[in-house]
């Protein structure tokens, strides 16, 4: 494996009496698709929160491209090249799909002079719009650019959720259950998309859809009860007795 | 000195519970039903006027209080049916505007009925004076306020956090549709809750009337304090409202009592005389700003 | 005897119509499914049944009968008290109620079932919820919230249980548990209407299936018929 | 983001220019009818239109319901009055100073307050305004309760602000300038980003936008304009009164914004005009005019839920469809 | 001469302070009724506006009366801060202002103005009278309670102008509701008398709580007359019994003008008049007399000023005369709250504190 893009170093997080993460350490190599699996409540989303900056860990460090980001706010981390999707859909409900994605594309253009530009009216440059349309088409939401995000069906919103993260063209993409709530066909399309992206982007994928995980992941880490049980290649993980007992069941 | 300090602490407690009487209804309607009701103070005023009128007519304070509570609950229920229920689904700003309009209307209505000048509402004879406790004398009526305040706090706490109705109300406020889908008639529920809130206002009006002026506009000045209280405590939390009330009561009272004295001890007299009262006046606002700085959702955030 | 009978249902959100004369029936004691791609109108149908239509004006036509009564136009709380419970998509847990409160607040046994769902039974089904019972709803993980939504619906002891993507976000093991639980419910005579994406699993569980596309029924049949024709899967579900 | 009210159109610009021309012609028109008195009244309305507009920018665009906007209004007024006491009467010094003081204050207040959301934000901004209010009434050197009066109006180069029509035009120009600025800002990237932040803060943060910076800047811009309005109101009445700082003043401004239309460029101005005119007219008929005003406000809430500006806009839009 | 007299009446007629403005208005209107709607034999028009207790609103209304309605006299304002805001424009317009209540020290002293007449008092007067009485009665240990704003501090200095004993000053918040903390401290410092100046609702709160705390037994309560007038008594009732206060007028003053005024006021409005009402009544009489004097020549400002200064009317407070600053030189009496023959709680006049008392600022008035 090439050098690590993301290093999670001894990260702990407690909520009152609940230990959601207990000294979790592993690293994500540049270019890989790293899946994070584990039972419900294992702390996967919590870990994504710590990495993305939505929450601060009680202990431990988050190192990204060699830089310690632990104390930085979320938006700075995004500017450094991280993007995430939310497990519980978090989009701009009262904006159109196109506006949603345009915002994401603009957020990527990390020239902050333009974000604070007070004077020039935004006749959003055609390039921006074209790119946004492209992203929508990619997940099969093409042709619905003018629909308000809030009036999409649930599965469609899940797709939009992922597109917003993709459109910031990050170096590291944190996906929290992108497949949840999407139908079989849409899941299929999502898998294909992630597979395609994987050539340019490093991905940390949280997902309960094991078909998708085993098709996409280069390596898999397993959290159980806030502890890292193992990190390894898909076949190793599939065979790991504790993982089978706590998570996969015998069906896998 | 310790004696005085103790008495001041008791005063603070008492003032806090006084505020709690009003904050209780507010946190019920505003915190739990998520409805900004500026006209809360108007219901308090209506309650006090009704209590004054009924007490004067019957000659009995108790009858005055009961009549005020019953009357104001009716007014509250009518208000909810006619105006407020159409506002639950609206944003906070619309609620602000509508209930601000209600304040204007209520004030004028009271002026038309009772005139411009304050009206009389006095404590029953037996409680009008002070009683001796623990070496100092304390106004009997204020002790009653302490008792009523504690009772209301307890009753409300149990009702909201321990009963199913309380759970329905909280559920209805956070996700009305889902609550209905689970079989609760949220519309009727809210009317009842609002009426109860109005009843609490009237209780506050009737209990505070003997200590404060019963006059048009009496609701607005105290409403701000009630808001301060529930914001400090965390909106929607009864426990928070109680703690917030006590905190505001004690800090305000002790600030008024001790600040001038404290400042005198290390500042030149003239400066201290100027600064003391000015600081005491803004103390609770400083307190609120400080608390919100450290805990942006109040001391007991009800929604995580 | 059909417990639920939807006939010719037409529904619109404002200007845009999403259901065009949809028929659906669920017989007493059976497990039925509603299948289709994303955005085809599954949730809209379920919500209409529960009285949660976008607006009273949203139902443009059709009838909804439940246990013999015409419930179209009823308020959602009335529908619920008549015996329909919904596990909605997106979970819709009450964030400001504790786990325990989420469950007990709505517990009811309106039909005096002999062996009703109780808090203990729900905790036995989802031990994780028992561990978290004092936490607030919004402090749960996504999967825990899903379990809570199911438990909450069960505790109303409904005549008809409706699950809208109830396994979304659940770990494989738990998902499997839920399937087994639904199977047990079915044995106990619980009438159920399911929307989910795991067709294979549903074939084993359910009796009858309805597939919709763009607000219209395109296929209807039994499990064995569906199992036999994978072309249907491919054509309408993209599997 | 395509909120109809903000759709850019030359037609709208023309309409605005027309309205402003008409407004500019108001003083001579009033003089012609022997109603000069109303020039001063109209100037007051314009000043309130300005401060309400500035609040609307904060509330409607920034999504920050500030209940202490009077603090900046009052701060501007007191700055001008205090400078006048110190012998600095030139508007070219004291008005920018008023804006600067408001900006500084807003930085401090905003920095602390923006940690909070929703009602907590409402209350914390109120708290700061109340602190200033109590400070002002207890300061004997600044006139305390009586307020601080200005010996004369500010000097404004060759223009004589004592001349009511001139003062009116200056107020109108200030309002026009601020509206133009806000129009540009809201249509520029900054404005679009603000709107999106109002829609979904955490997602904007997650897309890499420094949300707090945007909000603070919005808050400060609103305060700056309120400071200018404060400078104007101090000159208008030749008085900086603690009333300007009181919470009822903040409340009135908020009511103006809601009545006019939250988030509509002209919402604040429309609200100020409607409210002040209604007061002026109603008070003539009955001392119980508050009740009548209350009824009107209720009517607005239920008949024009998005405010009068949007309602009027809707009327026009409907009219167009029927054409 | 003019064919009609126009009076602009701007006062606080809504909000918490409305009671006072309404009393002034009703007193003024009663006088107009007694004068058959005429002022100086000319038909009169009184235009009334509400200042909402806001200086900027008062200014706007005044501006309109001056410029649009071109009134001949202005009157009505209750509060000094509003008076100070409005004064300059009235004087600049050479219109006479007849103050029926507000008596700011500025207009009594350096900023005195030929166009300003005050038929009530200078703000400090009632405090001074109370100070004098407390001093004369030999109290030497007094607590003074007032709000922390300049008006409160003026009251303290007015009181201390005549009271020379020990004085502990206590400043409260403007608009304060609860006084328990102050009362505890008062109890602890064991004064023999307490003087308070707490306008409006604050005074009502204070008295109620003072009595409930049982302090009235050991500490004698003193206040300026407006904190113990009919409006306050009506709100507080029996707890006020025995409270001393100072005034320049009382409803039991024994002169025919006052008897008629009090009786007719009660008949007309169903309540006893307050001193604000008496001042409003006098304001109308003053205008009436002056207009009569100049025979309706209202444009002759010099003559009109002379006529106002001549003061050819009988005040309900008995007689008074103008000082050079156009503030009254008059008697101040002691009143005590007791029960009258009908058993009503009301003020009883006890005796004179000051005879022909002038204010402290007249020396710095450079008028004439
Ligand atoms: N804000 C919070 N307060 C208290 N407990 C919390 C909070 N957030 C998460 N938890 C707890 O921390 C644990 C880990 O939660 P997390 O959301 O990370 O799980 P997860 O692995 O993402 O699960 P799922 O697969 O179900 O989404 C859970 O037990 C949850 O109840
Ligand atoms: N509130 C709404 N306003 C407007 N249109 C809506 C609304 N909710 C849903 N729709 C539209 O109705 C159609 C059907 O939506 P519905 O939620 O019923 O689909 P679904 O079959 O449940 O999809 P999914 O599998 O993604 O949950 C979709 O095209 C959606 O965009
Ligand atoms: Mg998760
Ligand atoms: Mg759905």
Coordinates of C-alpha atoms in Angstrom, one line a residue, chain E residues 26-307:
Chain E
X26 CA -59.8 64.9 31.8
X27 CA -59.0 67.9 34.1
X28 CA -58.5 70.0 31.1
X29 CA -61.7 68.9 29.5
X30 CA -63.6 69.5 32.6
X31 CA -62.4 73.1 32.6
X32 CA -63.4 73.4 29.0
X33 CA -66.8 72.2 30.0
X34 CA -67.0 74.8 32.7
X35 CA -66.0 77.4 30.2
X36 CA -68.7 76.2 27.8
X37 CA -66.1 75.1 25.3
X38 CA -64.7 78.6 25.0
X39 CA -61.3 80.0 25.9
X40 CA -61.3 83.8 26.5
X41 CA -64.8 84.0 25.0
X42 CA -63.5 82.5 21.7
X43 CA -64.6 79.2 20.4
X44 CA -61.8 76.8 21.3
X45 CA -60.5 73.7 19.6
X46 CA -58.4 71.2 21.6
X47 CA -56.5 68.7 19.4
X48 CA -55.3 65.7 21.3
X49 CA -52.4 63.4 20.4
X50 CA -50.8 60.5 22.2
X51 CA -47.0 60.6 22.6
X52 CA -46.8 56.9 23.7
X53 CA -44.2 58.1 26.2
X54 CA -41.7 58.3 23.4
X55 CA -39.7 61.5 22.8
X56 CA -39.6 61.0 19.1
X57 CA -43.3 60.5 18.8
X58 CA -44.0 63.5 21.0
X59 CA -41.7 65.6 18.8
X60 CA -43.5 64.4 15.6
X61 CA -46.9 65.1 17.0
X62 CA -45.8 68.5 18.3
X63 CA -44.3 69.4 15.0
X64 CA -47.5 68.6 13.3
X65 CA -49.5 70.7 15.8
X66 CA -47.1 73.6 15.3
X67 CA -46.7 73.5 11.5
X68 CA -49.9 72.0 10.3
X69 CA -52.6 72.9 12.8
X70 CA -50.8 76.1 13.8
X71 CA -51.9 75.9 17.4
X72 CA -51.8 78.9 19.7
X73 CA -50.9 76.9 22.8
X74 CA -49.4 73.6 23.6
X75 CA -49.9 71.6 26.8
X76 CA -50.3 68.1 28.2
X77 CA -46.9 66.5 28.5
X78 CA -46.4 64.4 31.6
X79 CA -42.8 63.4 31.6
X80 CA -39.8 65.7 31.8
X81 CA -37.6 63.9 29.4
X82 CA -40.3 64.3 26.8
X83 CA -40.8 67.9 27.7
X84 CA -37.1 68.5 27.2
X85 CA -37.3 66.9 23.8
X86 CA -40.2 68.9 22.6
X87 CA -39.4 72.3 24.2
X88 CA -36.9 73.7 21.6
X89 CA -39.2 73.3 18.6
X90 CA -42.2 74.9 20.5
X91 CA -40.1 77.9 21.6
X92 CA -38.5 78.3 18.3
X93 CA -42.0 78.5 16.8
X94 CA -42.9 81.2 19.3
X95 CA -45.8 79.2 20.7
X96 CA -46.6 79.2 24.4
X97 CA -46.2 76.0 26.3
X98 CA -48.4 75.6 29.4
X99 CA -47.0 72.7 31.3
X100 CA -49.5 70.9 33.3
X101 CA -47.0 68.6 35.0
X102 CA -43.5 68.3 33.7
X103 CA -41.2 70.9 35.5
X104 CA -37.7 70.1 34.5
X105 CA -34.9 72.1 36.3
X106 CA -33.4 73.1 33.0
X107 CA -36.4 75.2 32.1
X108 CA -36.5 76.7 35.6
X109 CA -32.9 77.7 35.4
X110 CA -30.5 78.4 32.6
X111 CA -32.8 77.4 29.8
X112 CA -35.8 79.3 31.1
X113 CA -37.9 80.6 28.3
X114 CA -40.5 83.3 27.9
X115 CA -42.7 80.8 26.1
X116 CA -42.7 78.3 28.8
X117 CA -45.2 78.4 31.7
X118 CA -45.5 75.8 34.3
X119 CA -48.8 75.7 36.3
X120 CA -47.8 72.7 38.4
X121 CA -44.4 72.8 40.1
X122 CA -40.7 72.5 39.6
X123 CA -39.8 68.8 39.8
X124 CA -37.9 69.2 43.0
X125 CA -40.6 71.0 45.0
X126 CA -42.5 68.1 46.4
X127 CA -39.2 66.4 47.5
X128 CA -38.0 69.6 49.1
X129 CA -41.3 69.9 51.0
X130 CA -40.9 66.4 52.3
X131 CA -37.3 67.0 53.2
X132 CA -38.3 70.1 55.1
X133 CA -41.1 68.3 57.0
X134 CA -38.9 65.3 57.9
X135 CA -36.2 67.7 59.1
X136 CA -38.7 69.8 61.1
X137 CA -40.2 66.7 62.8
X138 CA -36.8 65.7 64.0
X139 CA -36.1 62.6 62.1
X140 CA -32.4 62.1 61.8
X141 CA -32.0 58.7 60.3
X142 CA -33.6 58.4 56.9
X143 CA -33.4 56.0 54.0
X144 CA -34.1 57.3 50.6
X145 CA -35.2 55.0 47.8
X146 CA -35.2 56.1 44.2
X147 CA -34.5 54.5 40.8
X148 CA -31.0 54.8 39.4
X149 CA -31.5 57.5 36.8
X150 CA -31.0 61.3 36.9
X151 CA -34.7 62.0 37.9
X152 CA -34.1 59.8 40.9
X153 CA -30.9 61.6 41.8
X154 CA -32.6 65.0 41.4
X155 CA -35.2 63.8 43.9
X156 CA -32.5 62.9 46.4
X157 CA -30.8 66.3 46.1
X158 CA -34.2 68.1 46.4
X159 CA -34.9 66.2 49.6
X160 CA -31.5 66.8 51.0
X161 CA -31.7 70.5 50.2
X162 CA -33.8 70.7 53.4
X163 CA -33.1 67.5 55.2
X164 CA -29.8 67.6 57.0
X165 CA -29.7 64.4 59.0
X166 CA -28.2 61.0 58.1
X167 CA -29.4 59.8 54.8
X168 CA -28.8 56.4 53.3
X169 CA -29.4 56.4 49.6
X170 CA -30.6 53.3 47.9
X171 CA -30.8 53.2 44.1
X172 CA -33.0 50.6 42.4
X173 CA -33.4 49.6 38.8
X174 CA -35.8 51.6 36.7
X175 CA -39.0 49.5 36.4
X176 CA -38.0 47.2 39.2
X177 CA -40.7 44.7 40.3
X178 CA -39.4 43.2 43.5
X179 CA -38.0 45.2 46.5
X180 CA -37.4 42.4 48.9
X181 CA -33.6 42.9 48.9
X182 CA -34.0 46.6 49.6
X183 CA -36.6 46.0 52.3
X184 CA -34.3 43.6 54.1
X185 CA -31.6 46.1 54.1
X186 CA -33.9 48.8 55.3
X187 CA -35.0 46.6 58.1
X188 CA -31.4 46.0 59.0
X189 CA -30.4 49.6 59.0
X190 CA -33.3 50.5 61.3
X191 CA -34.1 54.0 60.0
X192 CA -36.9 56.0 61.7
X193 CA -38.2 57.4 58.4
X194 CA -38.2 56.4 54.8
X195 CA -38.6 58.7 51.8
X196 CA -39.1 57.2 48.4
X197 CA -39.5 58.5 44.9
X198 CA -40.7 55.7 42.6
X199 CA -42.9 56.9 39.8
X200 CA -45.8 54.8 38.4
X201 CA -46.1 51.1 39.1
X202 CA -42.8 51.0 40.9
X203 CA -44.2 53.1 43.8
X204 CA -47.3 50.8 44.0
X205 CA -45.1 47.7 44.1
X206 CA -42.9 49.3 46.8
X207 CA -45.7 50.4 49.1
X208 CA -47.4 47.1 48.9
X209 CA -44.3 45.2 49.7
X210 CA -43.2 47.6 52.4
X211 CA -46.4 47.1 54.3
X212 CA -46.4 43.4 53.8
X213 CA -43.0 43.2 55.2
X214 CA -44.3 44.8 58.4
X215 CA -42.0 47.8 58.1
X216 CA -44.8 50.4 58.4
X217 CA -45.0 49.8 62.1
X218 CA -41.5 51.1 62.9
X219 CA -40.7 53.3 60.0
X220 CA -42.6 56.3 59.0
X221 CA -43.2 56.5 55.2
X222 CA -42.9 59.7 53.3
X223 CA -43.3 60.4 49.6
X224 CA -44.0 63.2 47.2
X225 CA -47.7 63.7 46.6
X226 CA -47.9 62.0 43.2
X227 CA -46.7 58.8 44.8
X228 CA -49.7 58.9 47.2
X229 CA -52.4 60.3 45.0
X230 CA -55.8 59.0 44.2
X231 CA -54.6 56.8 41.4
X232 CA -52.1 55.1 43.7
X233 CA -54.5 54.8 46.6
X234 CA -57.0 53.2 44.3
X235 CA -54.5 50.5 43.5
X236 CA -53.1 49.9 46.9
X237 CA -55.9 50.7 49.3
X238 CA -55.7 50.3 53.1
X239 CA -52.0 49.5 53.3
X240 CA -51.4 53.1 52.5
X241 CA -53.1 54.4 55.6
X242 CA -50.9 56.7 57.6
X243 CA -48.5 57.6 54.9
X244 CA -47.4 61.2 54.7
X245 CA -46.9 63.1 51.5
X246 CA -46.4 66.6 50.2
X247 CA -48.5 68.4 47.7
X248 CA -49.5 71.8 46.4
X249 CA -53.1 70.7 46.0
X250 CA -55.6 68.3 47.7
X251 CA -59.2 67.5 46.9
X252 CA -60.2 68.8 50.4
X253 CA -58.8 72.3 49.9
X254 CA -61.5 74.6 51.1
X255 CA -62.2 77.1 48.3
X256 CA -65.2 77.4 46.1
X257 CA -63.3 76.7 42.9
X258 CA -61.9 73.5 44.2
X259 CA -65.2 72.4 45.6
X260 CA -66.8 72.8 42.2
X261 CA -63.9 71.2 40.5
X262 CA -63.8 68.1 42.7
X263 CA -67.6 67.6 42.7
X264 CA -68.0 68.0 39.0
X265 CA -65.0 65.8 38.3
X266 CA -66.4 63.0 40.4
X267 CA -69.7 63.4 38.7
X268 CA -68.2 63.5 35.2
X269 CA -65.7 60.7 35.5
X270 CA -66.8 58.7 38.5
X271 CA -63.5 59.0 40.4
X272 CA -61.8 61.5 42.7
X273 CA -59.5 63.8 40.8
X274 CA -55.7 63.5 41.2
X275 CA -53.3 66.3 41.3
X276 CA -52.6 65.8 37.6
X277 CA -56.2 66.5 37.0
X278 CA -56.1 69.7 39.0
X279 CA -53.1 70.8 37.0
X280 CA -54.8 70.1 33.7
X281 CA -57.8 72.1 35.0
X282 CA -55.6 75.0 36.0
X283 CA -53.8 75.0 32.6
X284 CA -57.1 75.5 30.8
X285 CA -58.1 78.3 33.2
X286 CA -54.7 80.1 32.7
X287 CA -55.2 80.0 28.9
X288 CA -58.7 81.2 29.2
X289 CA -57.8 84.2 31.3
X290 CA -54.9 85.2 29.1
X291 CA -56.9 85.0 25.9
X292 CA -59.6 87.1 27.5
X293 CA -56.9 89.6 28.6
X294 CA -55.5 90.2 25.1
X295 CA -59.1 90.2 23.7
X296 CA -58.3 87.5 21.3
X297 CA -55.2 89.1 19.8
X298 CA -53.2 85.9 19.8
X299 CA -50.6 87.1 17.4
X300 CA -49.3 89.7 19.7
X301 CA -46.9 87.4 21.5
X302 CA -45.6 90.1 23.9
X303 CA -49.0 91.1 25.0
X304 CA -50.0 87.4 25.4
X305 CA -46.9 86.7 27.5
X306 CA -47.9 89.7 29.7
X307 CA -51.4 88.4 30.0

